[in-house]
CSV table of C-alpha atoms and ligand atoms in Angstrom, one decimal:
chain,number,residue,atom,x,y,z
V,10,MET,CA,134.4,301.0,-4.2
V,11,VAL,CA,131.9,298.1,-3.7
V,12,VAL,CA,130.4,298.9,-7.1
V,13,ARG,CA,133.8,298.8,-8.7
V,14,LEU,CA,134.7,295.5,-7.1
V,15,MET,CA,131.5,294.0,-8.3
V,16,LEU,CA,132.1,295.3,-11.8
V,17,GLN,CA,135.6,293.9,-11.8
V,18,SER,CA,134.4,290.5,-10.7
V,19,THR,CA,131.6,290.4,-13.3
V,20,THR,CA,134.0,291.3,-16.1
V,21,GLY,CA,136.3,288.5,-14.8
V,22,LEU,CA,133.3,286.2,-14.9
V,23,LEU,CA,132.3,287.3,-18.4
V,24,GLN,CA,135.8,286.6,-19.7
V,25,GLN,CA,135.9,283.2,-18.1
V,26,ALA,CA,132.5,282.5,-19.5
V,27,LYS,CA,133.6,283.6,-23.0
V,28,ASP,CA,136.7,281.4,-22.9
V,29,PHE,CA,134.8,278.4,-21.8
V,30,LEU,CA,131.9,278.9,-24.3
V,31,SER,CA,134.3,279.4,-27.2
V,32,THR,CA,136.2,276.1,-26.5
V,33,CYS,CA,133.1,274.2,-25.6
V,34,TYR,CA,131.1,275.2,-28.6
V,35,ALA,CA,134.0,274.6,-31.0
V,36,GLU,CA,134.5,271.1,-29.5
V,37,LEU,CA,130.8,270.4,-29.9
V,38,GLU,CA,131.0,271.7,-33.5
V,39,LYS,CA,128.4,274.4,-33.1
V,40,SER,CA,128.3,277.3,-35.5
V,41,GLU,CA,130.0,280.6,-35.0
V,42,SER,CA,126.6,282.4,-35.0
V,43,CYS,CA,125.3,280.0,-32.3
V,44,LEU,CA,128.3,280.8,-30.2
V,45,GLN,CA,127.9,284.6,-30.7
V,46,GLU,CA,124.2,284.4,-29.8
V,47,ARG,CA,125.0,282.5,-26.6
V,48,ILE,CA,127.8,284.9,-25.6
V,49,GLU,CA,125.4,287.9,-26.0
V,50,GLU,CA,122.8,286.1,-23.9
V,51,VAL,CA,125.3,285.3,-21.1
V,52,GLU,CA,126.6,288.9,-21.2
V,53,ARG,CA,123.0,290.2,-20.6
V,54,GLU,CA,122.4,287.6,-17.9
V,55,ILE,CA,125.6,288.6,-16.0
V,56,ARG,CA,124.8,292.3,-16.3
V,57,ASP,CA,121.3,291.7,-14.9
V,58,THR,CA,121.9,289.1,-12.3
V,59,GLY,CA,125.7,289.1,-11.6
V,60,THR,CA,126.0,285.5,-12.8
V,61,TYR,CA,124.8,283.1,-15.5
V,62,GLU,CA,123.4,279.6,-15.8
V,63,HIS,CA,124.8,276.8,-17.9
V,64,THR,CA,122.6,274.9,-20.4
V,65,TYR,CA,122.6,271.2,-19.8
V,66,GLU,CA,124.9,270.7,-22.8
V,67,GLU,CA,127.4,273.1,-21.4
V,68,LEU,CA,127.3,271.5,-18.0
V,69,GLN,CA,127.7,268.1,-19.5
V,70,HIS,CA,130.6,269.0,-21.7
V,71,GLY,CA,132.2,271.2,-19.0
V,72,ALA,CA,132.2,268.3,-16.5
V,73,ARG,CA,133.8,266.1,-19.1
V,74,MET,CA,136.4,268.7,-19.9
V,75,ALA,CA,137.1,269.0,-16.2
V,76,TRP,CA,137.9,265.3,-16.1
V,77,ARG,CA,140.1,265.7,-19.1
V,78,ASN,CA,142.0,268.4,-17.3
V,79,SER,CA,142.5,266.5,-14.0
V,80,ASN,CA,146.2,266.4,-13.8
V,81,ARG,CA,146.3,263.7,-11.1
V,82,CYS,CA,144.0,261.2,-12.9
V,83,ILE,CA,145.5,258.3,-14.9
V,84,GLY,CA,142.0,257.3,-16.1
V,85,ARG,CA,141.3,260.3,-18.4
V,86,LEU,CA,141.1,258.3,-21.6
V,87,PHE,CA,137.4,257.8,-20.8
V,88,TRP,CA,136.5,261.5,-20.2
V,89,LYS,CA,133.9,261.5,-23.0
V,90,SER,CA,131.9,258.7,-21.4
V,91,LEU,CA,131.1,260.7,-18.2
V,92,ASN,CA,127.4,260.5,-17.3
V,93,VAL,CA,126.2,263.9,-16.1
V,94,PHE,CA,123.1,264.2,-13.8
V,95,ASP,CA,121.8,267.8,-13.5
V,96,GLU,CA,120.4,268.2,-9.9
V,97,ARG,CA,120.9,272.0,-9.8
V,98,SER,CA,117.3,272.4,-8.6
V,99,ALA,CA,117.6,270.1,-5.6
V,100,ARG,CA,116.9,272.3,-2.6
V,101,SER,CA,116.3,270.3,0.5
V,102,PRO,CA,118.5,267.8,2.3
V,103,GLN,CA,115.9,265.1,1.4
V,104,GLU,CA,116.1,265.9,-2.3
V,105,VAL,CA,119.9,265.9,-2.2
V,106,LYS,CA,119.9,262.5,-0.4
V,107,ARG,CA,117.6,261.1,-3.1
V,108,ALA,CA,119.9,262.3,-5.8
V,109,LEU,CA,123.0,260.9,-4.0
V,110,LEU,CA,121.3,257.5,-3.6
V,111,ASN,CA,120.4,257.6,-7.3
V,112,HIS,CA,124.1,258.4,-8.1
V,113,ILE,CA,125.3,255.4,-6.0
V,114,SER,CA,123.0,252.9,-7.7
V,115,TYR,CA,123.4,254.2,-11.2
V,116,ALA,CA,127.2,254.4,-11.0
V,117,THR,CA,127.5,251.0,-9.3
V,118,ASN,CA,125.3,249.3,-11.8
V,119,GLY,CA,125.8,245.9,-10.3
V,120,GLY,CA,129.5,246.1,-10.8
V,121,LYS,CA,129.5,247.4,-14.4
V,122,ILE,CA,130.6,250.7,-13.1
V,123,ARG,CA,129.5,253.8,-15.0
V,124,PRO,CA,131.6,257.0,-14.7
V,125,THR,CA,129.1,259.5,-13.3
V,126,ILE,CA,128.8,263.0,-11.8
V,127,THR,CA,125.8,264.6,-10.1
V,128,VAL,CA,125.9,268.4,-10.2
V,129,PHE,CA,124.1,270.4,-7.5
V,130,SER,CA,123.4,274.1,-7.3
V,131,ALA,CA,126.1,276.7,-8.2
V,132,GLN,CA,127.6,279.0,-5.6
V,133,ARG,CA,126.0,282.4,-5.7
V,134,PRO,CA,128.6,285.0,-6.5
V,135,GLU,CA,127.4,287.4,-3.8
V,136,THR,CA,127.6,284.9,-0.9
V,137,GLU,CA,130.2,282.7,0.8
V,138,VAL,CA,127.5,280.3,1.9
V,139,CYS,CA,127.1,277.3,-0.4
V,140,GLY,CA,123.6,276.2,-1.5
V,141,VAL,CA,124.5,272.5,-1.2
V,142,ARG,CA,127.5,271.0,0.4
V,143,ILE,CA,128.3,267.4,1.0
V,144,TRP,CA,130.5,266.8,4.1
V,145,ASN,CA,131.7,263.3,3.1
V,146,HIS,CA,135.0,263.0,1.4
V,147,GLN,CA,133.6,260.1,-0.7
V,148,LEU,CA,129.9,259.1,-0.8
V,149,VAL,CA,130.8,255.6,0.5
V,150,ARG,CA,133.7,255.3,2.9
V,151,TYR,CA,134.5,253.4,6.1
V,152,ALA,CA,134.4,255.0,9.5
V,153,GLY,CA,137.5,255.2,11.8
V,154,TYR,CA,137.5,255.1,15.6
V,155,GLU,CA,140.0,255.6,18.4
V,156,THR,CA,139.4,252.8,20.9
V,157,ASP,CA,141.2,251.7,24.1
V,158,LYS,CA,142.8,249.0,22.0
V,159,GLY,CA,144.0,251.4,19.3
V,160,LEU,CA,142.6,252.5,16.0
V,161,ARG,CA,139.8,250.6,14.4
V,162,GLY,CA,138.5,251.0,10.8
V,163,ASP,CA,139.9,253.6,8.4
V,164,PRO,CA,142.1,256.1,10.3
V,165,ASP,CA,141.7,258.6,7.4
V,166,SER,CA,138.0,258.9,8.5
V,167,LEU,CA,138.7,259.7,12.2
V,168,ALA,CA,137.7,263.4,12.1
V,169,PHE,CA,134.6,262.9,9.9
V,170,THR,CA,133.5,259.9,12.0
V,171,LYS,CA,133.5,262.2,15.1
V,172,ILE,CA,131.4,264.8,13.2
V,173,CYS,CA,128.9,262.1,12.3
V,174,THR,CA,128.8,260.8,15.9
V,175,SER,CA,128.3,264.4,17.2
V,176,LEU,CA,125.3,264.7,14.8
V,177,GLY,CA,123.8,261.6,16.4
V,178,TRP,CA,124.9,258.8,14.1
V,179,HIS,CA,126.2,255.5,15.7
V,180,GLY,CA,128.4,253.1,14.0
V,181,ASP,CA,129.0,249.4,14.9
V,182,ALA,CA,132.7,250.0,15.6
V,183,SER,CA,133.6,247.4,13.0
V,184,GLU,CA,136.6,247.6,10.7
V,185,TYR,CA,134.3,248.5,7.8
V,186,ASP,CA,131.3,250.6,8.9
V,187,VAL,CA,129.8,252.6,6.0
V,188,LEU,CA,129.6,256.2,7.1
V,189,PRO,CA,126.3,258.1,6.6
V,190,LEU,CA,125.7,260.8,4.0
V,191,VAL,CA,126.0,264.2,5.6
V,192,VAL,CA,124.3,267.0,3.6
V,193,GLN,CA,124.2,270.7,4.4
V,194,VAL,CA,121.9,273.2,2.7
V,195,ASP,CA,122.2,277.0,2.9
V,196,GLY,CA,124.6,276.9,5.8
V,197,GLN,CA,122.0,275.3,8.1
V,198,ARG,CA,122.7,272.4,10.5
V,199,PRO,CA,123.8,269.4,8.3
V,200,GLU,CA,121.5,266.3,8.2
V,201,TRP,CA,122.8,262.7,8.1
V,202,PHE,CA,121.3,259.8,6.3
V,203,ALA,CA,122.4,256.2,6.7
V,204,ILE,CA,123.0,254.3,3.5
V,205,ALA,CA,121.3,250.9,3.5
V,206,ARG,CA,123.9,248.2,3.3
V,207,ASP,CA,122.3,246.7,0.2
V,208,GLU,CA,122.8,249.9,-1.7
V,209,VAL,CA,126.6,249.6,-1.2
V,210,LEU,CA,128.4,247.0,-3.4
V,211,GLU,CA,131.4,245.6,-1.6
V,212,VAL,CA,134.1,243.0,-2.5
V,213,PRO,CA,135.5,240.5,0.0
V,214,ILE,CA,139.2,240.2,-0.8
V,215,ARG,CA,140.5,236.7,-1.5
V,216,HIS,CA,143.6,235.4,-3.2
V,217,PRO,CA,143.8,233.2,-6.4
V,218,ASP,CA,146.1,230.6,-4.9
V,219,CYS,CA,146.4,231.2,-1.1
V,220,SER,CA,143.3,229.9,0.6
V,221,ARG,CA,144.4,231.3,4.0
V,222,PHE,CA,144.2,234.8,2.6
V,223,ALA,CA,140.4,235.0,3.1
V,224,GLU,CA,141.1,234.6,6.9
V,225,LEU,CA,142.3,238.2,7.0
V,226,GLY,CA,138.7,239.3,6.4
V,227,LEU,CA,139.7,242.2,4.1
V,228,GLN,CA,137.2,243.9,1.9
V,229,TRP,CA,136.6,247.2,0.0
V,230,TYR,CA,133.7,249.0,-1.6
V,231,ALA,CA,133.3,248.9,-5.3
V,232,VAL,CA,133.0,252.6,-6.3
V,233,PRO,CA,135.2,255.5,-5.4
V,234,MET,CA,132.9,258.6,-5.4
V,235,ILE,CA,134.7,261.8,-4.5
V,236,SER,CA,132.3,264.2,-3.0
V,237,ASP,CA,134.3,267.1,-1.5
V,238,MET,CA,135.8,268.8,-4.6
V,239,ALA,CA,134.3,271.7,-6.4
V,240,LEU,CA,133.6,271.6,-10.1
V,241,GLU,CA,134.5,274.9,-11.9
V,242,ILE,CA,133.3,275.6,-15.4
V,243,GLY,CA,133.5,279.0,-17.1
V,244,GLY,CA,133.9,280.9,-13.9
V,245,ILE,CA,130.9,279.2,-12.2
V,246,ARG,CA,131.7,277.1,-9.2
V,247,TYR,CA,129.7,274.0,-8.1
V,248,PRO,CA,130.7,273.2,-4.5
V,249,ALA,CA,128.7,269.9,-4.5
V,250,ALA,CA,129.4,267.7,-7.6
V,251,PRO,CA,130.3,264.2,-6.5
V,252,PHE,CA,131.9,262.1,-9.3
V,253,ASN,CA,133.3,258.6,-9.8
V,254,GLY,CA,135.2,256.4,-12.2
V,255,TRP,CA,136.3,252.9,-11.3
V,256,TYR,CA,139.2,251.8,-9.1
V,257,MET,CA,142.7,251.1,-10.2
V,258,GLY,CA,143.8,248.2,-8.1
V,259,THR,CA,146.8,249.9,-6.4
V,260,GLU,CA,144.6,252.5,-4.8
V,261,ILE,CA,143.2,249.8,-2.6
V,262,GLY,CA,146.0,247.2,-2.6
V,263,ALA,CA,149.0,249.6,-2.3
V,264,ARG,CA,147.4,252.4,-0.4
V,265,ASN,CA,144.1,252.0,1.4
V,266,LEU,CA,144.8,248.5,2.8
V,267,ALA,CA,148.6,248.9,2.9
V,268,ASP,CA,149.6,252.3,4.1
V,269,ARG,CA,150.9,252.3,7.7
V,270,HIS,CA,148.5,255.2,8.5
V,271,ARG,CA,145.6,253.4,6.8
V,272,TYR,CA,144.6,249.7,7.3
V,273,ASN,CA,148.3,248.7,7.6
V,274,LYS,CA,147.8,245.1,6.5
V,275,LEU,CA,151.2,244.2,5.1
V,276,PRO,CA,152.4,242.4,8.3
V,277,GLU,CA,149.3,240.3,8.3
V,278,VAL,CA,149.5,239.5,4.6
V,279,ALA,CA,153.2,238.5,5.1
V,280,GLU,CA,152.1,236.2,7.9
V,281,VAL,CA,149.6,234.2,5.8
V,282,PHE,CA,152.4,233.8,3.1
V,283,GLU,CA,154.9,232.9,5.9
V,284,LEU,CA,157.4,235.5,4.8
V,285,ASP,CA,160.4,236.2,6.9
V,286,VAL,CA,159.6,239.7,8.3
V,287,HIS,CA,162.7,239.9,10.5
V,288,ARG,CA,165.0,241.0,7.7
V,289,GLU,CA,164.1,243.9,5.3
V,290,ARG,CA,166.3,242.4,2.7
V,291,THR,CA,163.9,239.5,2.2
V,292,LEU,CA,161.7,242.2,0.6
V,293,TRP,CA,158.8,240.8,2.5
V,294,ARG,CA,157.0,244.1,2.3
V,295,ASP,CA,157.3,244.2,-1.5
V,296,ARG,CA,156.2,240.6,-1.8
V,297,ALA,CA,153.3,241.1,0.5
V,298,LEU,CA,152.3,244.2,-1.6
V,299,VAL,CA,152.3,242.3,-4.8
V,300,GLU,CA,150.2,239.5,-3.3
V,301,LEU,CA,147.8,241.9,-1.8
V,302,ASN,CA,147.4,243.7,-5.2
V,303,ARG,CA,146.9,240.4,-7.0
V,304,ALA,CA,144.2,239.6,-4.5
V,305,VAL,CA,142.4,242.9,-5.0
V,306,LEU,CA,142.4,242.6,-8.8
V,307,TYR,CA,141.4,238.9,-8.6
V,308,SER,CA,138.6,239.5,-6.1
V,309,PHE,CA,137.0,242.5,-8.0
V,310,GLN,CA,137.2,240.5,-11.2
V,311,GLU,CA,135.6,237.4,-9.6
V,312,SER,CA,132.8,239.6,-8.1
V,313,GLY,CA,132.1,241.1,-11.5
V,314,VAL,CA,133.2,244.6,-10.4
V,315,ARG,CA,135.1,246.7,-12.9
V,316,ILE,CA,138.7,247.5,-11.9
V,317,VAL,CA,141.9,248.2,-13.8
V,318,ASP,CA,145.5,247.1,-13.1
V,319,HIS,CA,148.1,249.8,-13.2
V,320,HIS,CA,149.9,248.5,-16.3
V,321,THR,CA,146.7,248.6,-18.3
V,322,ALA,CA,145.8,252.0,-16.9
V,323,ALA,CA,149.2,253.4,-17.9
V,324,ARG,CA,148.8,252.1,-21.4
V,325,GLN,CA,145.3,253.7,-21.6
V,326,PHE,CA,146.8,256.9,-20.4
V,327,GLU,CA,149.4,256.7,-23.1
V,328,GLN,CA,146.6,256.4,-25.6
V,329,PHE,CA,144.9,259.5,-24.0
V,330,GLU,CA,148.2,261.4,-24.5
V,331,ARG,CA,148.1,260.5,-28.2
V,332,THR,CA,144.4,261.4,-28.8
V,333,GLU,CA,144.9,264.7,-27.0
V,334,THR,CA,147.9,265.5,-29.1
V,335,ASP,CA,146.0,264.6,-32.2
V,336,ALA,CA,143.2,267.0,-31.1
V,337,HIS,CA,145.9,269.7,-30.8
V,338,ARG,CA,145.5,270.0,-27.1
V,339,ALA,CA,148.4,270.0,-24.6
V,340,VAL,CA,148.3,267.3,-22.0
V,341,THR,CA,148.8,268.5,-18.5
V,342,GLY,CA,149.6,266.2,-15.6
V,343,ASP,CA,151.0,265.8,-12.1
V,344,TRP,CA,153.8,263.2,-12.4
V,345,THR,CA,153.9,262.6,-8.6
V,346,TRP,CA,150.3,261.4,-8.7
V,347,LEU,CA,150.2,259.8,-12.2
V,348,ILE,CA,152.9,257.2,-11.4
V,349,PRO,CA,151.4,254.1,-9.8
V,350,PRO,CA,152.6,253.3,-6.2
V,351,VAL,CA,153.9,249.9,-7.2
V,352,SER,CA,156.5,249.3,-10.0
V,353,PRO,CA,156.2,252.9,-11.2
V,354,ALA,CA,159.3,252.6,-13.5
V,355,ALA,CA,157.6,249.7,-15.3
V,356,THR,CA,155.2,252.3,-16.8
V,357,HIS,CA,156.1,254.9,-19.5
V,358,ILE,CA,154.8,257.7,-17.2
V,359,PHE,CA,157.8,257.4,-14.9
V,360,HIS,CA,160.2,258.1,-17.8
V,361,ARG,CA,158.7,261.4,-19.0
V,362,ASN,CA,157.8,264.8,-17.7
V,363,TYR,CA,154.4,266.4,-17.4
V,364,ASP,CA,153.3,270.1,-17.3
V,365,ASN,CA,151.4,270.5,-14.1
V,366,ARG,CA,149.7,273.7,-15.1
V,367,MET,CA,146.0,273.9,-14.1
V,368,VAL,CA,143.5,274.3,-17.0
V,369,THR,CA,139.8,274.9,-16.4
V,370,PRO,CA,137.2,273.5,-16.4
V,371,ASN,CA,138.5,271.4,-13.5
V,372,TYR,CA,137.8,269.8,-10.1
V,373,LEU,CA,139.2,271.8,-7.3
V,374,ARG,CA,140.0,271.1,-3.7
V,375,GLN,CA,138.1,273.3,-1.3
V,376,PRO,CA,138.4,274.0,2.5
V,377,PRO,CA,136.6,271.4,4.6
V,378,PRO,CA,133.0,272.5,5.5
V,379,TYR,CA,133.3,271.5,9.1
V,380,PRO,CA,135.6,273.1,11.7
V,381,PRO,CA,138.7,271.2,12.8
V,382,ILE,CA,138.2,269.0,15.8
V,383,ILE,CA,139.9,270.5,18.9
V,384,GLU,CA,140.9,267.8,21.4
V,385,THR,CA,140.2,268.9,25.0
C,401,LIG,N1,142.3,257.0,-4.1
C,401,LIG,C1,140.9,257.1,-3.7
C,401,LIG,C2,140.5,255.8,-2.9
C,401,LIG,O1,141.3,254.9,-2.8
C,401,LIG,C3,139.9,257.3,-4.8
C,401,LIG,C4,140.3,258.4,-5.8
C,401,LIG,C5,139.5,258.3,-7.1
C,401,LIG,N2,139.9,257.1,-7.8
C,401,LIG,C6,139.4,256.7,-9.0
C,401,LIG,N3,139.8,255.6,-9.5
C,401,LIG,N4,138.5,257.4,-9.6
C,401,LIG,O2,139.4,255.7,-2.4
């Protein structure tokens, strides 16, 4: 029974490997004989070891394909420009930390943000335990606290902040404390590492024509680096593979700083613009949203940090749809995520349908590595 299960899963793996290699090698314009040779090699490796290892080229192109297949991402036009760091041999928390700090500085690049992924060791097929697992949702994110006077910081980080505190980390309880990196290797107790403030590029938010706006003291970090998703290529799963692009303004201006369950800043923004907040029909929320989004785009631009507005992003996505069609590939997408949260109907995306089928390689959500916090 055990043997049969093992056989079944390795034939499944072999099929996924073949599918991936065929597409990958065709896209890289490699010869048929080169592909056949590689498939035979992988076949032997799977038979002998139960798994196989990607070459750097396969890893690089696979990670790029995974971006191309990310149904929720509006920024996919740039999938070919993804920089891929191979850190599959990093074994200790120290080594992982070094690689993560390297990712942060390379990707940040003083504001000329470079789309980057760092790939750590693959999950061994015979175990549930991951070699490397990063506990952060993003490499850089702000802490959230419950205080006597209510929530402080980013409420979305409450649970993870508690984990960090229980591991011995202490924040300053400010609105914008950068959380530490939390790294777990081989199922052992995770280790945390503070990120020096000068390694994190941040942007103070000001407004192009309202000087009082700066009084709100809003800020955000420059680079969104998602670190809790698994990369899957050809049946191989990489549970730690942090990646980044650059921000679209609305992610910060219409969600992170605006959502009621996040920083909830619309009432304060309305105040500096002296909007009438007592009647919904003045559309003060909408007006505050637009001004906050103008401020985010303006501030990133002034600070020399790459960012894209949602109209430009939608046009770039339209171009992606064209180039994919020209390459005889079907575009998949998740409409509910692709439409921007402000003025969605002003983009073409709103007015068409997308097939939300999942194609691999891809980035997958995975269960959180830490237990849920039980309040006592
Ligand atoms: N929406 C997330 C945030 O606001 C980031 C998701 C990835 N975004 C991106 N532009 N690559 O932090």
